[in-house]
PDB file of C-alpha atoms in Angstrom:
ATOM      1  CA  MET A   1      -5.680 -73.163 -75.231  1.00 72.00           C
ATOM      2  CA  LYS A   2      -6.144 -75.575 -78.502  1.00 91.00           C
ATOM      3  CA  ILE A   3      -8.532 -74.857 -81.292  1.00 95.00           C
ATOM      4  CA  SER A   4     -10.492 -78.015 -82.253  1.00 95.00           C
ATOM      5  CA  ARG A   5     -12.000 -78.686 -85.659  1.00 95.00           C
ATOM      6  CA  SER A   6     -15.319 -78.128 -84.315  1.00 96.00           C
ATOM      7  CA  ASP A   7     -14.372 -74.377 -83.314  1.00 96.00           C
ATOM      8  CA  VAL A   8     -13.179 -73.928 -86.883  1.00 96.00           C
ATOM      9  CA  GLU A   9     -16.478 -75.443 -88.219  1.00 97.00           C
ATOM     10  CA  HIS A  10     -18.402 -73.028 -85.824  1.00 97.00           C
ATOM     11  CA  VAL A  11     -16.591 -69.840 -86.621  1.00 96.00           C
ATOM     12  CA  ALA A  12     -17.065 -70.516 -90.477  1.00 96.00           C
ATOM     13  CA  LEU A  13     -20.711 -70.997 -89.929  1.00 97.00           C
ATOM     14  CA  LEU A  14     -20.994 -67.814 -88.144  1.00 97.00           C
ATOM     15  CA  ALA A  15     -18.939 -66.157 -90.993  1.00 97.00           C
ATOM     16  CA  ARG A  16     -20.896 -67.826 -93.700  1.00 97.00           C
ATOM     17  CA  LEU A  17     -17.877 -69.624 -94.980  1.00 96.00           C
ATOM     18  CA  GLU A  18     -18.164 -73.056 -96.913  1.00 96.00           C
ATOM     19  CA  LEU A  19     -14.893 -74.845 -96.277  1.00 96.00           C
ATOM     20  CA  THR A  20     -13.721 -77.937 -97.549  1.00 96.00           C
ATOM     21  CA  GLU A  21     -12.327 -80.751 -95.427  1.00 96.00           C
ATOM     22  CA  PRO A  22      -8.719 -79.716 -96.341  1.00 97.00           C
ATOM     23  CA  GLU A  23      -9.342 -76.184 -95.268  1.00 97.00           C
ATOM     24  CA  ILE A  24     -10.997 -76.965 -91.941  1.00 97.00           C
ATOM     25  CA  GLU A  25      -7.676 -79.069 -91.235  1.00 96.00           C
ATOM     26  CA  MET A  26      -5.284 -76.369 -92.531  1.00 97.00           C
ATOM     27  CA  PHE A  27      -7.171 -73.531 -90.419  1.00 97.00           C
ATOM     28  CA  THR A  28      -7.012 -75.797 -87.374  1.00 97.00           C
ATOM     29  CA  GLU A  29      -3.015 -76.355 -87.751  1.00 97.00           C
ATOM     30  CA  GLN A  30      -2.496 -72.547 -88.504  1.00 97.00           C
ATOM     31  CA  LEU A  31      -4.854 -71.432 -85.630  1.00 96.00           C
ATOM     32  CA  ASN A  32      -3.176 -73.627 -83.131  1.00 96.00           C
ATOM     33  CA  SER A  33       0.224 -72.505 -84.510  1.00 96.00           C
ATOM     34  CA  ILE A  34      -0.726 -68.913 -83.875  1.00 96.00           C
ATOM     35  CA  LEU A  35      -1.812 -69.629 -80.246  1.00 95.00           C
ATOM     36  CA  GLU A  36       1.454 -71.514 -79.700  1.00 95.00           C
ATOM     37  CA  TYR A  37       3.286 -68.633 -80.691  1.00 95.00           C
ATOM     38  CA  ALA A  38       1.373 -66.316 -78.499  1.00 94.00           C
ATOM     39  CA  ALA A  39       1.976 -68.669 -75.496  1.00 93.00           C
ATOM     40  CA  VAL A  40       5.812 -68.167 -76.070  1.00 94.00           C
ATOM     41  CA  LEU A  41       5.218 -64.411 -76.284  1.00 91.00           C
ATOM     42  CA  GLU A  42       3.393 -64.482 -72.823  1.00 92.00           C
ATOM     43  CA  GLN A  43       6.575 -65.961 -71.361  1.00 93.00           C
ATOM     44  CA  LEU A  44       8.579 -62.775 -72.111  1.00 92.00           C
ATOM     45  CA  ASN A  45       9.495 -60.513 -69.341  1.00 93.00           C
ATOM     46  CA  THR A  46       7.789 -57.390 -69.749  1.00 89.00           C
ATOM     47  CA  ASP A  47       8.930 -55.659 -66.509  1.00 91.00           C
ATOM     48  CA  GLY A  48       9.906 -52.207 -67.247  1.00 88.00           C
ATOM     49  CA  VAL A  49       8.485 -51.885 -70.408  1.00 86.00           C
ATOM     50  CA  SER A  50       5.989 -49.010 -70.622  1.00 85.00           C
ATOM     51  CA  PRO A  51       2.563 -49.861 -72.655  1.00 85.00           C
ATOM     52  CA  THR A  52       2.557 -48.004 -75.967  1.00 84.00           C
ATOM     53  CA  ALA A  53      -0.095 -47.369 -78.642  1.00 83.00           C
ATOM     54  CA  HIS A  54       2.584 -47.237 -81.495  1.00 83.00           C
ATOM     55  CA  VAL A  55       6.160 -48.821 -81.952  1.00 82.00           C
ATOM     56  CA  LEU A  56       7.620 -45.681 -82.985  1.00 83.00           C
ATOM     57  CA  PRO A  57       7.468 -42.272 -81.372  1.00 81.00           C
ATOM     58  CA  LEU A  58       4.748 -39.866 -83.341  1.00 79.00           C
ATOM     59  CA  HIS A  59       5.333 -36.433 -83.803  1.00 81.00           C
ATOM     60  CA  ASN A  60       2.905 -33.978 -85.211  1.00 81.00           C
ATOM     61  CA  VAL A  61       3.880 -33.148 -88.657  1.00 80.00           C
ATOM     62  CA  LEU A  62       1.155 -30.592 -89.405  1.00 86.00           C
ATOM     63  CA  ARG A  63       2.113 -27.043 -90.118  1.00 84.00           C
ATOM     64  CA  GLU A  64       1.263 -24.275 -87.788  1.00 87.00           C
ATOM     65  CA  ASP A  65      -2.467 -23.144 -87.984  1.00 87.00           C
ATOM     66  CA  VAL A  66      -2.123 -19.646 -89.407  1.00 92.00           C
ATOM     67  CA  VAL A  67      -4.948 -17.371 -90.538  1.00 93.00           C
ATOM     68  CA  ARG A  68      -4.224 -16.093 -94.239  1.00 92.00           C
ATOM     69  CA  PRO A  69      -6.732 -14.565 -96.590  1.00 93.00           C
ATOM     70  CA  SER A  70      -8.893 -17.084 -98.361  1.00 91.00           C
ATOM     71  CA  LEU A  71      -9.988 -17.152-101.806  1.00 91.00           C
ATOM     72  CA  GLU A  72     -12.531 -14.755-103.051  1.00 92.00           C
ATOM     73  CA  GLN A  73     -16.132 -16.038-103.457  1.00 91.00           C
ATOM     74  CA  GLU A  74     -16.212 -15.093-107.088  1.00 90.00           C
ATOM     75  CA  LYS A  75     -12.967 -16.779-107.982  1.00 92.00           C
ATOM     76  CA  ALA A  76     -13.952 -19.959-106.245  1.00 91.00           C
ATOM     77  CA  LEU A  77     -17.293 -20.156-108.189  1.00 93.00           C
ATOM     78  CA  MET A  78     -15.779 -19.028-111.354  1.00 91.00           C
ATOM     79  CA  ASN A  79     -15.573 -22.565-112.926  1.00 90.00           C
ATOM     80  CA  ALA A  80     -18.399 -24.161-110.986  1.00 91.00           C
ATOM     81  CA  PRO A  81     -20.876 -25.755-113.497  1.00 91.00           C
ATOM     82  CA  ASP A  82     -23.803 -24.280-111.544  1.00 92.00           C
ATOM     83  CA  ALA A  83     -23.770 -21.563-108.903  1.00 91.00           C
ATOM     84  CA  GLU A  84     -26.823 -19.822-107.145  1.00 91.00           C
ATOM     85  CA  ASN A  85     -26.774 -17.186-104.705  1.00 92.00           C
ATOM     86  CA  GLY A  86     -23.027 -17.162-104.147  1.00 90.00           C
ATOM     87  CA  PHE A  87     -22.904 -20.984-103.429  1.00 92.00           C
ATOM     88  CA  PHE A  88     -22.253 -24.135-105.331  1.00 92.00           C
ATOM     89  CA  ARG A  89     -25.465 -25.615-106.414  1.00 93.00           C
ATOM     90  CA  VAL A  90     -25.462 -29.404-106.499  1.00 92.00           C
ATOM     91  CA  PRO A  91     -28.186 -31.981-107.318  1.00 90.00           C
ATOM     92  CA  ARG A  92     -30.603 -32.748-104.476  1.00 89.00           C
ATOM     93  CA  ILE A  93     -30.094 -35.998-102.964  1.00 91.00           C
ATOM     94  CA  VAL A  94     -32.608 -37.458-100.813  1.00 85.00           C
TER      95      VAL A  94
END
């Protein structure tokens, strides 16, 4: 599959980009180069390679969820600029 000059101009129009003549030529060449490389990758033998979502195995690095005493309400509100009925009072946003 080849990208034509008109394809680049059409995508630029959809993206609301103003491209100069040299830019159109450059992007046409670059996109065709990318597609050529993708064609090379399609020729690779991937039999026996399991699909993955990430190249490295991922491990949960979070700590265990342990119940601990929380901060007392008075201490949490001690430095609050404005508090009301035991809660932080913030400006109303509509």
